[in-house]
mmCIF file of C-alpha atoms and ligand atoms in Angstrom:
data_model
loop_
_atom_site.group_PDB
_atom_site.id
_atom_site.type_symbol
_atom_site.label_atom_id
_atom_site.label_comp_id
_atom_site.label_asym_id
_atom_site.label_seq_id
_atom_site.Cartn_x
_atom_site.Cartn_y
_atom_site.Cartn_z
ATOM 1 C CA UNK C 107 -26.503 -1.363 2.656
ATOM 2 C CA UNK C 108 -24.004 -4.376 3.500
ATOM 3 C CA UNK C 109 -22.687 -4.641 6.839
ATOM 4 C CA UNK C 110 -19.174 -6.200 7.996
ATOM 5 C CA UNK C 111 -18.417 -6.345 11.627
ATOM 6 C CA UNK C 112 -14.676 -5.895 12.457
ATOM 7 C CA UNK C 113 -13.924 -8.232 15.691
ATOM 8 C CA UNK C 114 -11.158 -6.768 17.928
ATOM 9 C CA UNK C 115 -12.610 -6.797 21.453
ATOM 10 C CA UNK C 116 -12.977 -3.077 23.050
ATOM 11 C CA UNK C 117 -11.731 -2.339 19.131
ATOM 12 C CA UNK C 118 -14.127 -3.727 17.249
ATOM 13 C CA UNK C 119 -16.387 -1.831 14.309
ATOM 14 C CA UNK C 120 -18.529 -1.592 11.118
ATOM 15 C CA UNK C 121 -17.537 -1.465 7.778
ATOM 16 C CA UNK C 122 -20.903 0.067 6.388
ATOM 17 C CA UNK C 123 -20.975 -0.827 2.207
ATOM 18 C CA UNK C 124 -23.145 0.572 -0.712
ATOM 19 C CA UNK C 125 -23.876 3.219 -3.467
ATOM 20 C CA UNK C 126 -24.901 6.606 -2.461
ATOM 21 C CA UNK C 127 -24.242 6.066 0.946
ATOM 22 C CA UNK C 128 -22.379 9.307 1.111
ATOM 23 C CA UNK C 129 -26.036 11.027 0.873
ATOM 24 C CA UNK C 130 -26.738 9.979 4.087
ATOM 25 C CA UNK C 131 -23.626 10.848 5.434
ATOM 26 C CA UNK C 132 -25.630 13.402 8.127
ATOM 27 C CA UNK C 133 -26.224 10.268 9.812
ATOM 28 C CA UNK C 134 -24.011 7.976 9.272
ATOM 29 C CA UNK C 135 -21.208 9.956 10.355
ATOM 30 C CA UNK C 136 -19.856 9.852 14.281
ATOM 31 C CA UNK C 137 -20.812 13.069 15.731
ATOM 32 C CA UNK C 138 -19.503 14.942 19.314
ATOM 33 C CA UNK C 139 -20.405 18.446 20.595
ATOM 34 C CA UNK C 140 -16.309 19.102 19.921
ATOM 35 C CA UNK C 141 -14.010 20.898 17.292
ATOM 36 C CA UNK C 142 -14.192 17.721 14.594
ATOM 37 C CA UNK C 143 -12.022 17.408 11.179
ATOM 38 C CA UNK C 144 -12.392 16.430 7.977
ATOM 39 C CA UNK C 145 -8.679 15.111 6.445
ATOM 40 C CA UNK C 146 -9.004 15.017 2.261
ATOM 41 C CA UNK C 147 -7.011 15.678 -0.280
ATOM 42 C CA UNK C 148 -7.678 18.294 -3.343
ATOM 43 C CA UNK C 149 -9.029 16.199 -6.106
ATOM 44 C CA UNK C 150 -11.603 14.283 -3.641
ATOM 45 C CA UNK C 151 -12.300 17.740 -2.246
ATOM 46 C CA UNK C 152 -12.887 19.440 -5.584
ATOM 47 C CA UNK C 153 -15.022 16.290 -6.365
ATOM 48 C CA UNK C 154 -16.974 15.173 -3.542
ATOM 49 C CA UNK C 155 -16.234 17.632 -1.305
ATOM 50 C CA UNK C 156 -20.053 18.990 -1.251
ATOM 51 C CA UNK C 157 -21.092 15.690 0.906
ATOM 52 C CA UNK C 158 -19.241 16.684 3.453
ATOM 53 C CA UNK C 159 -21.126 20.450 3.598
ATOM 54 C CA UNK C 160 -23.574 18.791 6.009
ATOM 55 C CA UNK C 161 -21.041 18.199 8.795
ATOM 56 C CA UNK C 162 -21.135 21.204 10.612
ATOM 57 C CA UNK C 163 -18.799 20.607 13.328
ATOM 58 C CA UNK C 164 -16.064 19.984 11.326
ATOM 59 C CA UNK C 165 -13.357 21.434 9.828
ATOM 60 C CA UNK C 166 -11.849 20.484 6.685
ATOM 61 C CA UNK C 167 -7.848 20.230 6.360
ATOM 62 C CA UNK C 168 -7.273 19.837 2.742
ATOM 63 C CA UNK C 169 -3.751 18.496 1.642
ATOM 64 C CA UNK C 170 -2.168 17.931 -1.182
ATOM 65 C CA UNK C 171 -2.938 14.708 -3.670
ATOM 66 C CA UNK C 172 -0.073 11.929 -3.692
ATOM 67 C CA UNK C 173 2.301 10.017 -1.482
ATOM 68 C CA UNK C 174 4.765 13.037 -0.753
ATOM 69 C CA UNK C 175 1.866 13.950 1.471
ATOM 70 C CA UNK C 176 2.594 11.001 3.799
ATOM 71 C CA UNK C 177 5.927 13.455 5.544
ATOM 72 C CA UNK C 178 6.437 14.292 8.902
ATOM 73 C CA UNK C 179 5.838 17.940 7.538
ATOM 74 C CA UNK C 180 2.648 17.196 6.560
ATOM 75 C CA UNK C 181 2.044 15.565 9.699
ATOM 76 C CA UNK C 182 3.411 18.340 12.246
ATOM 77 C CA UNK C 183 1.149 20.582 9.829
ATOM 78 C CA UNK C 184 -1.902 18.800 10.160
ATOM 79 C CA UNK C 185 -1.233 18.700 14.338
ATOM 80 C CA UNK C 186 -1.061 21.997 14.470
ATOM 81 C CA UNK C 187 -4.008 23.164 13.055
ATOM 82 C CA UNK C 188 -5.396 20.526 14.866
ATOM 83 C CA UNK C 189 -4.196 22.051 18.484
ATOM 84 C CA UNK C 190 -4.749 25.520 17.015
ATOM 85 C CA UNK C 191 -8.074 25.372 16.574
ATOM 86 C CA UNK C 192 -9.314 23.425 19.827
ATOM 87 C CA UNK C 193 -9.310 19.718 19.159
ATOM 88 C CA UNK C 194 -9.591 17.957 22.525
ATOM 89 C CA UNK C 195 -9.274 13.947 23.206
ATOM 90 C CA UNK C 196 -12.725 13.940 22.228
ATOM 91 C CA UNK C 197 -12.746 15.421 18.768
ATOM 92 C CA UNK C 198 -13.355 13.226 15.806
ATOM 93 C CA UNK C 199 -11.158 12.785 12.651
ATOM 94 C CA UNK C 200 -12.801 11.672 9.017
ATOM 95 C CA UNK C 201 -10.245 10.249 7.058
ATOM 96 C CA UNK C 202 -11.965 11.257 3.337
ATOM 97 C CA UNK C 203 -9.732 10.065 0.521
ATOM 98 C CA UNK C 204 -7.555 7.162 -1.204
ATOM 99 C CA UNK C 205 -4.489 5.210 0.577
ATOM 100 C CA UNK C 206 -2.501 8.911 1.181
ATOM 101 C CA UNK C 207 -5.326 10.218 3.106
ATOM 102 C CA UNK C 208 -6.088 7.299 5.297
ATOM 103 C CA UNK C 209 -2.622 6.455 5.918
ATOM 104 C CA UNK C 210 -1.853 9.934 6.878
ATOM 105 C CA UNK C 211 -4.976 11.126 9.078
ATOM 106 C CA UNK C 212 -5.053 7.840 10.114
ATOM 107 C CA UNK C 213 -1.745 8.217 12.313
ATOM 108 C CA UNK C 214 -2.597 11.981 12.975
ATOM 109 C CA UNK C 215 -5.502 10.703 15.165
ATOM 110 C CA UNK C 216 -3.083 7.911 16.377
ATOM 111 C CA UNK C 217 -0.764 10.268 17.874
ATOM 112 C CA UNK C 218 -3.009 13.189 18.753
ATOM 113 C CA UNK C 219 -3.139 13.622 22.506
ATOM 114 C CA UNK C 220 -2.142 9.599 22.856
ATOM 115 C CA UNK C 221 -4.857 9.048 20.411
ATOM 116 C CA UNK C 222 -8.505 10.081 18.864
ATOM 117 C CA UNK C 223 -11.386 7.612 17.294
ATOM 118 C CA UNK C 224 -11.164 8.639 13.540
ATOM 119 C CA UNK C 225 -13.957 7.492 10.874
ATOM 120 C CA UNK C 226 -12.648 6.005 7.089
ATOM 121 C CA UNK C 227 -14.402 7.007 4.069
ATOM 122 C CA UNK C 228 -11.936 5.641 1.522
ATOM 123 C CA UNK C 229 -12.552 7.161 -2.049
ATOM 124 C CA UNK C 230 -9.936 4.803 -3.746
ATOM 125 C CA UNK C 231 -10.639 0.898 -4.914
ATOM 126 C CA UNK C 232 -7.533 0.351 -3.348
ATOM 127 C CA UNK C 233 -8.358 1.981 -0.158
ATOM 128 C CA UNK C 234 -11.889 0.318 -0.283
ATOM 129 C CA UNK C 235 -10.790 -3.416 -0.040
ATOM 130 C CA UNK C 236 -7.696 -2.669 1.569
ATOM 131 C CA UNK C 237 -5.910 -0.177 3.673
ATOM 132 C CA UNK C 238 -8.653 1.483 5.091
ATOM 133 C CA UNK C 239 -9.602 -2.004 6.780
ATOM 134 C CA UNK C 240 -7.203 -3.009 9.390
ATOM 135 C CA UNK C 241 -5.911 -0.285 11.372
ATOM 136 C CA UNK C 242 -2.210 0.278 9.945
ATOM 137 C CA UNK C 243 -1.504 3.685 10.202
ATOM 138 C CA UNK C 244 1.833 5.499 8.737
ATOM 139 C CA UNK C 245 3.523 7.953 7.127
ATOM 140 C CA UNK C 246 7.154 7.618 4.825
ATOM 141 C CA UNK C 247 10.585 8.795 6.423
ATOM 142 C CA UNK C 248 13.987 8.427 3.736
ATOM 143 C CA UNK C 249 12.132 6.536 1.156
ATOM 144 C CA UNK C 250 11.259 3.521 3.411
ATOM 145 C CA UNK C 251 7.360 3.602 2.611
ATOM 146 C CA UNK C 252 5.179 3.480 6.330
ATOM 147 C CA UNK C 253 8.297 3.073 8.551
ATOM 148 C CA UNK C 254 6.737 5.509 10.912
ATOM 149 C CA UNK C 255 3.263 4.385 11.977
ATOM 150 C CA UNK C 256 1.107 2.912 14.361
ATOM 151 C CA UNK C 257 -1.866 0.167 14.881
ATOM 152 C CA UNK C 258 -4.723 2.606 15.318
ATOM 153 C CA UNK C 259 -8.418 1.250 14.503
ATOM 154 C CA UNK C 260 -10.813 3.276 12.612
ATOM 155 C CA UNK C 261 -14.293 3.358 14.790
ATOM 156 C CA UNK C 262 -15.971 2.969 11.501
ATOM 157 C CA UNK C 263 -15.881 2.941 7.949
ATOM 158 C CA UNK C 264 -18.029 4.113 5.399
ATOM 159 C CA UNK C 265 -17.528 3.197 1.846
ATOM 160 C CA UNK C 266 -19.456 4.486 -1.122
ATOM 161 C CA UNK C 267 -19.087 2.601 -3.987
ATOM 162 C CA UNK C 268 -20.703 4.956 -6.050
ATOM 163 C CA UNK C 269 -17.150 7.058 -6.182
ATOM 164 C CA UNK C 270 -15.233 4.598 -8.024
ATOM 165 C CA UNK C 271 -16.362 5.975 -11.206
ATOM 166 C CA UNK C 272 -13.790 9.390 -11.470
ATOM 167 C CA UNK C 273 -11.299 6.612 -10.565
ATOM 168 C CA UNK C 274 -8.278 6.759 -13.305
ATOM 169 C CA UNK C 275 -7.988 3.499 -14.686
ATOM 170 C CA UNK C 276 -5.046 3.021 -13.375
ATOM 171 C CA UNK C 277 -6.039 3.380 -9.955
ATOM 172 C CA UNK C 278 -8.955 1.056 -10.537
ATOM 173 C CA UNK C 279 -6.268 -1.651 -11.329
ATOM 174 C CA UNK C 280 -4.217 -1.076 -8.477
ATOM 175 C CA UNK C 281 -7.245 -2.064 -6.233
ATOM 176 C CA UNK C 282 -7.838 -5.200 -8.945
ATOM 177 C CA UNK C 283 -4.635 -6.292 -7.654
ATOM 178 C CA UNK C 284 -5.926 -6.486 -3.883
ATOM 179 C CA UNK C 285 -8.967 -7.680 -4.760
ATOM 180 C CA UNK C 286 -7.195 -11.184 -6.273
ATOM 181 C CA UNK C 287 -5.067 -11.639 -4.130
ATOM 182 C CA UNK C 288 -8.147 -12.103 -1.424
ATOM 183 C CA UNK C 289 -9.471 -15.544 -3.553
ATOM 184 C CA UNK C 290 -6.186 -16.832 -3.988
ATOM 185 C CA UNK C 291 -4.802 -16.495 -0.329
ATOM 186 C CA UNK C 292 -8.186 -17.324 1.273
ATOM 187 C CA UNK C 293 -11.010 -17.910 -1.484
ATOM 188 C CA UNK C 294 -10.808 -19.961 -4.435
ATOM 189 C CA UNK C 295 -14.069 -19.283 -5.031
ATOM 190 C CA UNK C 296 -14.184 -15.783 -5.221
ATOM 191 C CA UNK C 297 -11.278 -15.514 -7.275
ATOM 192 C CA UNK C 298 -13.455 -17.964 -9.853
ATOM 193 C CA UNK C 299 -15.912 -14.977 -9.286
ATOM 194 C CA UNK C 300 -13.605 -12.198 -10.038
ATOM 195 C CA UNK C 301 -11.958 -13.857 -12.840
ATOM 196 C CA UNK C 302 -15.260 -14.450 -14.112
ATOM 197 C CA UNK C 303 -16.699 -11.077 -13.785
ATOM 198 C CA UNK C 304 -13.593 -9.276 -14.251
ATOM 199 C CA UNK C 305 -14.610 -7.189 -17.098
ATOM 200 C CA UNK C 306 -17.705 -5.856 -15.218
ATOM 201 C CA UNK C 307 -14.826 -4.886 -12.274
ATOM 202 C CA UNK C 308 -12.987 -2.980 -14.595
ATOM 203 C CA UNK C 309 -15.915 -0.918 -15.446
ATOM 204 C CA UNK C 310 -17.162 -0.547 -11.677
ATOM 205 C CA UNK C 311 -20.424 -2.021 -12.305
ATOM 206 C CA UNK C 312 -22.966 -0.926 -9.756
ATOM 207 C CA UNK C 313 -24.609 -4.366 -9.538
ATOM 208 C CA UNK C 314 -21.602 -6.153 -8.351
ATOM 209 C CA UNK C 315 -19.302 -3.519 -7.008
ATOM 210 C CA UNK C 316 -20.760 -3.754 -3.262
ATOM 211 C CA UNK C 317 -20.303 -7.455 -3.499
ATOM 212 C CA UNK C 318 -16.947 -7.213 -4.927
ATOM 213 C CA UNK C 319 -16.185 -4.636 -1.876
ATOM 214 C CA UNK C 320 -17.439 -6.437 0.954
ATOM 215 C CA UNK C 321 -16.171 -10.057 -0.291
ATOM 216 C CA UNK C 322 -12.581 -8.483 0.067
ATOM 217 C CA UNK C 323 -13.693 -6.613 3.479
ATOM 218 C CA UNK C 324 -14.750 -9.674 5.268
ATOM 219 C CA UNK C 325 -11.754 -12.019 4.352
ATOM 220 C CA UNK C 326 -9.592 -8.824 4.966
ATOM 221 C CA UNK C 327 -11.529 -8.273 8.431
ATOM 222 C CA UNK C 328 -11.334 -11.953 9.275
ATOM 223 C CA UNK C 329 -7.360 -12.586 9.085
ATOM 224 C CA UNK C 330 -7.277 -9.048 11.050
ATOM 225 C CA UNK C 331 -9.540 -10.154 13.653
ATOM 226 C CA UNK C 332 -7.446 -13.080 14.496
ATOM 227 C CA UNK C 333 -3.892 -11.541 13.770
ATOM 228 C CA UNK C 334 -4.279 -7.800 14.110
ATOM 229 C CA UNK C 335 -0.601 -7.017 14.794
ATOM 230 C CA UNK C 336 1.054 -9.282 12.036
ATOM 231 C CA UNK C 337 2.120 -11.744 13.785
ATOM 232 C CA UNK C 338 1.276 -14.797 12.135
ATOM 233 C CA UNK C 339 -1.715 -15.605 9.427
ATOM 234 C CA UNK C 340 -2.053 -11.835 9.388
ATOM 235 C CA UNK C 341 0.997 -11.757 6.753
ATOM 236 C CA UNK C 342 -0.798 -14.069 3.983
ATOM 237 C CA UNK C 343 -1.702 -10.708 2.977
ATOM 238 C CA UNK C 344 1.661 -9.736 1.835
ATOM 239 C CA UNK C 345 0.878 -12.407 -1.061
ATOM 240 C CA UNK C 346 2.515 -10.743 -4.155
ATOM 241 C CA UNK C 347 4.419 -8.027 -2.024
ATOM 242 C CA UNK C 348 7.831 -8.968 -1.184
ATOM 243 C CA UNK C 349 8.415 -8.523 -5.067
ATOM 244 C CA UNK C 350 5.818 -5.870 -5.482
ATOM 245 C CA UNK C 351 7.117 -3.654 -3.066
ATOM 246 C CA UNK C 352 11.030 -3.875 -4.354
ATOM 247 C CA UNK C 353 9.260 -3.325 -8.136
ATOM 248 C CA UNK C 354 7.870 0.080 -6.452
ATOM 249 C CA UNK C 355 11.082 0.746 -4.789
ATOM 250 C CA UNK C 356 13.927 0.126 -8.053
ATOM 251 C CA UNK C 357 11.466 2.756 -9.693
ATOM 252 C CA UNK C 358 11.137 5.282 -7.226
ATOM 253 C CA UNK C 359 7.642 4.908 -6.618
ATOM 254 C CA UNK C 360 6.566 6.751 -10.016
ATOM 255 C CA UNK C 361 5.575 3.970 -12.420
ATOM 256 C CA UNK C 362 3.507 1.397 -10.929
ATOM 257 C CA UNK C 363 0.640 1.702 -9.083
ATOM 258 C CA UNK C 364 0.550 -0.424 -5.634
ATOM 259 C CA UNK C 365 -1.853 -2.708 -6.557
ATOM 260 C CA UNK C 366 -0.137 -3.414 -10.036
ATOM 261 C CA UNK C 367 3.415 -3.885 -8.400
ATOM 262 C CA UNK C 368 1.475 -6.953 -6.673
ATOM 263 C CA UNK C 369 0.135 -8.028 -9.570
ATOM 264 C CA UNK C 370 3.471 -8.213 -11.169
ATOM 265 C CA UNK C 371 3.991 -9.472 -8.146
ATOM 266 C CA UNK C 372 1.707 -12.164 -7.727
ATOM 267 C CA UNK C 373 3.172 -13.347 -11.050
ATOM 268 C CA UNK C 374 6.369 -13.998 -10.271
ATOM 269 C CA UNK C 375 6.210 -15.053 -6.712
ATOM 270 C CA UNK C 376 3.665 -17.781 -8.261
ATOM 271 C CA UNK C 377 6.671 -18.387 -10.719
ATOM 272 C CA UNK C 378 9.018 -19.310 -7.988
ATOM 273 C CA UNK C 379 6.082 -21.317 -5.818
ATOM 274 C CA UNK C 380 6.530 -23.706 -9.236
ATOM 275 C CA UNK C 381 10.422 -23.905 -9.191
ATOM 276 C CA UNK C 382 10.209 -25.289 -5.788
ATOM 277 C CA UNK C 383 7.753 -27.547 -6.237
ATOM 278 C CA UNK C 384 5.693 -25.889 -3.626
ATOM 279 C CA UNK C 385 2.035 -25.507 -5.726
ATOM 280 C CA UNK C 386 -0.253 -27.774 -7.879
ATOM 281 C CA UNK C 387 1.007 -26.996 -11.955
ATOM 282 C CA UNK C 388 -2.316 -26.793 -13.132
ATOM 283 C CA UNK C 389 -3.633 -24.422 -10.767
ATOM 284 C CA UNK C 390 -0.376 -22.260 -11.190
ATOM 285 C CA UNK C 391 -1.303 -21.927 -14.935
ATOM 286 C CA UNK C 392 -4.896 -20.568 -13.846
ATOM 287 C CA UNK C 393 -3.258 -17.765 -11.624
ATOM 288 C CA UNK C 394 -0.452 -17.225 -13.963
ATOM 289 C CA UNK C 395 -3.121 -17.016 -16.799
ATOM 290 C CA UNK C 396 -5.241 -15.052 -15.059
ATOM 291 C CA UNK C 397 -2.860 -12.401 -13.920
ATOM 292 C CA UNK C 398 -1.327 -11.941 -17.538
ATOM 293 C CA UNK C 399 -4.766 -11.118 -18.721
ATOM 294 C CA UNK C 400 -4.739 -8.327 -17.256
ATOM 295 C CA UNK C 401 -3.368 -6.342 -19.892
ATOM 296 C CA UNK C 402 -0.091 -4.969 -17.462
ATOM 297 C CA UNK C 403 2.833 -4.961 -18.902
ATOM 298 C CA UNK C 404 5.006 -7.855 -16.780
ATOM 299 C CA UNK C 405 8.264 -7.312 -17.930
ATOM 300 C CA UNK C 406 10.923 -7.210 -15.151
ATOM 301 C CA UNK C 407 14.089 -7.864 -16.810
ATOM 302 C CA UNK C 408 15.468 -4.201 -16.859
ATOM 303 C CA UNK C 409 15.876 -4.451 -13.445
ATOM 304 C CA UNK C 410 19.040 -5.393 -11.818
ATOM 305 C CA UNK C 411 18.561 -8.316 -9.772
ATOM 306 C CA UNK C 412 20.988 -7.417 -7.156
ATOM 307 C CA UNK C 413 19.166 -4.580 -6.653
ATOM 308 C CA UNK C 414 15.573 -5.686 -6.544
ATOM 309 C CA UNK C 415 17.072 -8.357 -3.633
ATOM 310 C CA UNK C 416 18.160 -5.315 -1.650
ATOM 311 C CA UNK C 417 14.747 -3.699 -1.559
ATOM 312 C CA UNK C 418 13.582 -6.756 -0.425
ATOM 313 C CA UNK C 419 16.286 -6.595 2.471
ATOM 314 C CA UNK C 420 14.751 -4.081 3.354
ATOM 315 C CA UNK C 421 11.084 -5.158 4.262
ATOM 316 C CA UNK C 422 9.712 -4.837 7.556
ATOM 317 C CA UNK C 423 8.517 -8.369 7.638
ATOM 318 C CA UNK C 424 12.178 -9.652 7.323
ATOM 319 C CA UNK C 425 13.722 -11.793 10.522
ATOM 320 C CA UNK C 426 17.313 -12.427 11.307
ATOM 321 C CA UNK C 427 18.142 -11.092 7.345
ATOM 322 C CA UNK C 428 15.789 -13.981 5.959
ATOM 323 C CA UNK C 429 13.363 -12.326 3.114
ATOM 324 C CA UNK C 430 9.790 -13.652 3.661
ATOM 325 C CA UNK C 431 7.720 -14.821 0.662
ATOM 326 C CA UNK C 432 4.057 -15.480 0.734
ATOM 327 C CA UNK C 433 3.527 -17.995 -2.306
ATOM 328 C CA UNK C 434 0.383 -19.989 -3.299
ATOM 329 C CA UNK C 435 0.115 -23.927 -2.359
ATOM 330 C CA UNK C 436 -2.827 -24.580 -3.699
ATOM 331 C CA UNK C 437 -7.198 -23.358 -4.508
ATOM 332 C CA UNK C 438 -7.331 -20.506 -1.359
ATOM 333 C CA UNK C 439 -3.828 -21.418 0.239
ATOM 334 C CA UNK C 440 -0.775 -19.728 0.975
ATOM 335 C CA UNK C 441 2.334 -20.388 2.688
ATOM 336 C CA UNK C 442 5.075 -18.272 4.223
ATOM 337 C CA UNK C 443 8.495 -19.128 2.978
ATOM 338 C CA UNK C 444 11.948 -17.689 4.006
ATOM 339 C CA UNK C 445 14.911 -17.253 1.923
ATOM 340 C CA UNK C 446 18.610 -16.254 2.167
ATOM 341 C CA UNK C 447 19.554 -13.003 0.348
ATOM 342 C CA UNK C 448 21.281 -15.946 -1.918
ATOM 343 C CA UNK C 449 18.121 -18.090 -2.232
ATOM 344 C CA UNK C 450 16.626 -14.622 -3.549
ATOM 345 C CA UNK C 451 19.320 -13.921 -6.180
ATOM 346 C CA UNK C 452 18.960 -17.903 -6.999
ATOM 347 C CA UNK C 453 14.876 -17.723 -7.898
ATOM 348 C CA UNK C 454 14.660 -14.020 -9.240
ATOM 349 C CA UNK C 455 17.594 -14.127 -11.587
ATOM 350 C CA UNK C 456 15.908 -17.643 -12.982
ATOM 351 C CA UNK C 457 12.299 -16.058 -13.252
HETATM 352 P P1 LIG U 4 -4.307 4.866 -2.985
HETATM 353 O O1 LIG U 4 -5.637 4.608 -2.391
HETATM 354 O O2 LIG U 4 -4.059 4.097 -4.236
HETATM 355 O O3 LIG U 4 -3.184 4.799 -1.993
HETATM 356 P P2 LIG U 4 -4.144 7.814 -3.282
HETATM 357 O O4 LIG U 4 -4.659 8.221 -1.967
HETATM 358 O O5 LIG U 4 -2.748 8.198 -3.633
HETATM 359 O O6 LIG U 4 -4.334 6.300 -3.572
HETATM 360 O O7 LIG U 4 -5.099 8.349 -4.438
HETATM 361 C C1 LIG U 4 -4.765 8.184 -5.775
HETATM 362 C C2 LIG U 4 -5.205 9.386 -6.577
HETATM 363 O O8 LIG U 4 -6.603 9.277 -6.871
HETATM 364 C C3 LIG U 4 -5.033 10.716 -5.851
HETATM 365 O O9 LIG U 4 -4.614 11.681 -6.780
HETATM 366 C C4 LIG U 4 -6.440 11.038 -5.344
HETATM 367 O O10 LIG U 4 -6.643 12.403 -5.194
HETATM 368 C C5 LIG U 4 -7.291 10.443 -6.434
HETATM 369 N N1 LIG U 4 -8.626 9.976 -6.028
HETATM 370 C C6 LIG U 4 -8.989 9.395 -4.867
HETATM 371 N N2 LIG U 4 -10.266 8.998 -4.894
HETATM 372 C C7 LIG U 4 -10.743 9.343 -6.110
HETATM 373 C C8 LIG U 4 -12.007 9.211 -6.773
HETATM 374 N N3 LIG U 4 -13.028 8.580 -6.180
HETATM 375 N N4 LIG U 4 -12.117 9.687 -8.028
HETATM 376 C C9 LIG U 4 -11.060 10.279 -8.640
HETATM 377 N N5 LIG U 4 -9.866 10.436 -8.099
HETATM 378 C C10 LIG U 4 -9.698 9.976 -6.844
HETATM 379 ZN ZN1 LIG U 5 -1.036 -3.961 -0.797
#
């Protein structure tokens, strides 16, 4: 089992790594004498579900799969059979499931009674090496994706490895898309690694998968531990977002995947790091090569660029109307970079 520590102070935890760790789940899991739930959606429940018959003591609130989950319907929902059926400040929430499920029971136990400790066991890739590390919390109001949410900190995570194999393929992309952009905002090296061993990632192989995992958990843990509320270095993460997220947005969140918005992403915001001059040519090509081996289709040009520039407007990570880019300087370095809404229209409608 692989070990990352998570340092926030009185916040701090483990992210506990390995196959088959959901077999030992009996003792891994955080236990109290109270009224504890399980948060999961259907598939994971119809799937793994029989791990969690061990846990006694808690009851399993089983939602539906897929980001309409993340509502404030859902939400009330899930607090009410929560104060229904006895949970006190003490009670303990397992978060059991991809992005949706962490996001969502995540900011349950954030708001319940001012807050309860809450345990992630994310099922997803993406989840895995990403959200389920870091303590953002949230659920979607109007179509503006996490606009409601809070910084709550898991008191541990467990991840399995060993689930990643009912993953669609799709959804094993969409964490490939994290997982890069870790080497090339913070660790040339591993993305050498990934590249190298990318066709071993894309079948979840068991030998390198924990590796894999906790390479992106430590860099992810690191910039967290020394920017947990986003206020600086914290945002490197956003590499391949700005663009990613407006690519989700123009098509309603139904065709791409999170993780391969950012890789279409990651394409063309290393595009525009080129135009202005900003990042080494030759290491460009790598990423550029890289990213377009990837087999996703990264054509953009159907989409109005006025439009795309408007869901970028509307980012949270905006200041004073400026758009904020993340874009690649050079091996493991990134830079933040602001543009007017006309700087925007300038570099996208030239990509
Ligand atoms: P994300 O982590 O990408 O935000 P979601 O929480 O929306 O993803 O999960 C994506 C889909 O994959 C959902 O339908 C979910 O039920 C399903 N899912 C989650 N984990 C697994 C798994 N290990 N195997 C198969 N399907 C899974
Ligand atoms: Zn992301």
């Amino acid at each position: 089992m692989e070990k990352v520590r998570v340092n926030l102070k009185e916040n701090s935890y483990n992210i506990l790594i390995g196959k088959g760790l959901l077999g030992d789940l009996e003792n891994l899991a955080e236990h109290s004498p109270e009224q504890n739930f399980i948060i999961t959606d259907k598939n994971i429940n119809a799937l793994y579900g029989n791990y969690l018959d061990a846990l006694d003591s808690y009851e399993r609130i089983v939602i539906e799969p897929g980001e309409q989950s993340k509502s404030i319907d859902v939400t009330a929902n899930i607090l009410k059979q929560m104060l229904e059926k006895g949970a006190s400040r003490r009670s303990k929430v397992i978060a059991f499931g991809g992005g949706v499920v962490g996001d969502l029971a995540g900011f349950c136990s954030a708001i319940y009674m001012r807050g309860i400790p809450f345990v992630q066991i994310p099922t997803t890739l993406l989840a895995q090496v990403d959200s389920s590390v870091g303590g953002k919390t949230g659920i979607n109001l109007l179509h503006y994706k996490n606009s409601i949410g809070a910084f709550h900190q898991p008191v541990k995570v467990i991840i399995d490895t060993g689930l990643l194999h009912t993953l669609p393929y799709k959804e094993l992309l969409s964490g490939i898309g994290e997982i890069i952009k870790y080497g090339i905002i913070y660790d040339y090296e591993f993305f050498k690694y990934v590249a190298r061993n990318i066709e071993k990632i894309k079948k979840c192989d068991e030998d390198i998968m924990p590796y894999v995992v906790k390479r992106c958990c430590e860099i992810k843990a690191e910039i967290v531990s020394r920017d947990e509320k986003e206020e600086g270095l914290r945002k490197i993460l956003n590499f391949g977002h700005t663009i990613g997220h407006a690519l989700e947005g123009i098509t309603d969140f139904s065709k791409y995947a999170h993780g391969e918005a950012v890789i279409i992403g990651m394409y063309y915001e290393t595009i525009m790091a080129k135009k202005m001059g900003i990042v080494d040519e030759e290491y460009a090509a790598e990423i550029l090569n890289f990213l377009d081996g990837l087999g996703i289709d990264l054509n953009i040009d159907d989409y109005p660029v006025l439009e795309l520039a408007d869901w970028m407007l509307k980012d949270k990570k905006n200041v004073g109307g400026k758009i904020s880019f993340i874009l690649p300087v050079k091996e493991g370095m990134v830079k933040e970079q602001m543009l007017e809404k006309s700087g925007v229209l300038y570099y996208i409608s030239s990509l």
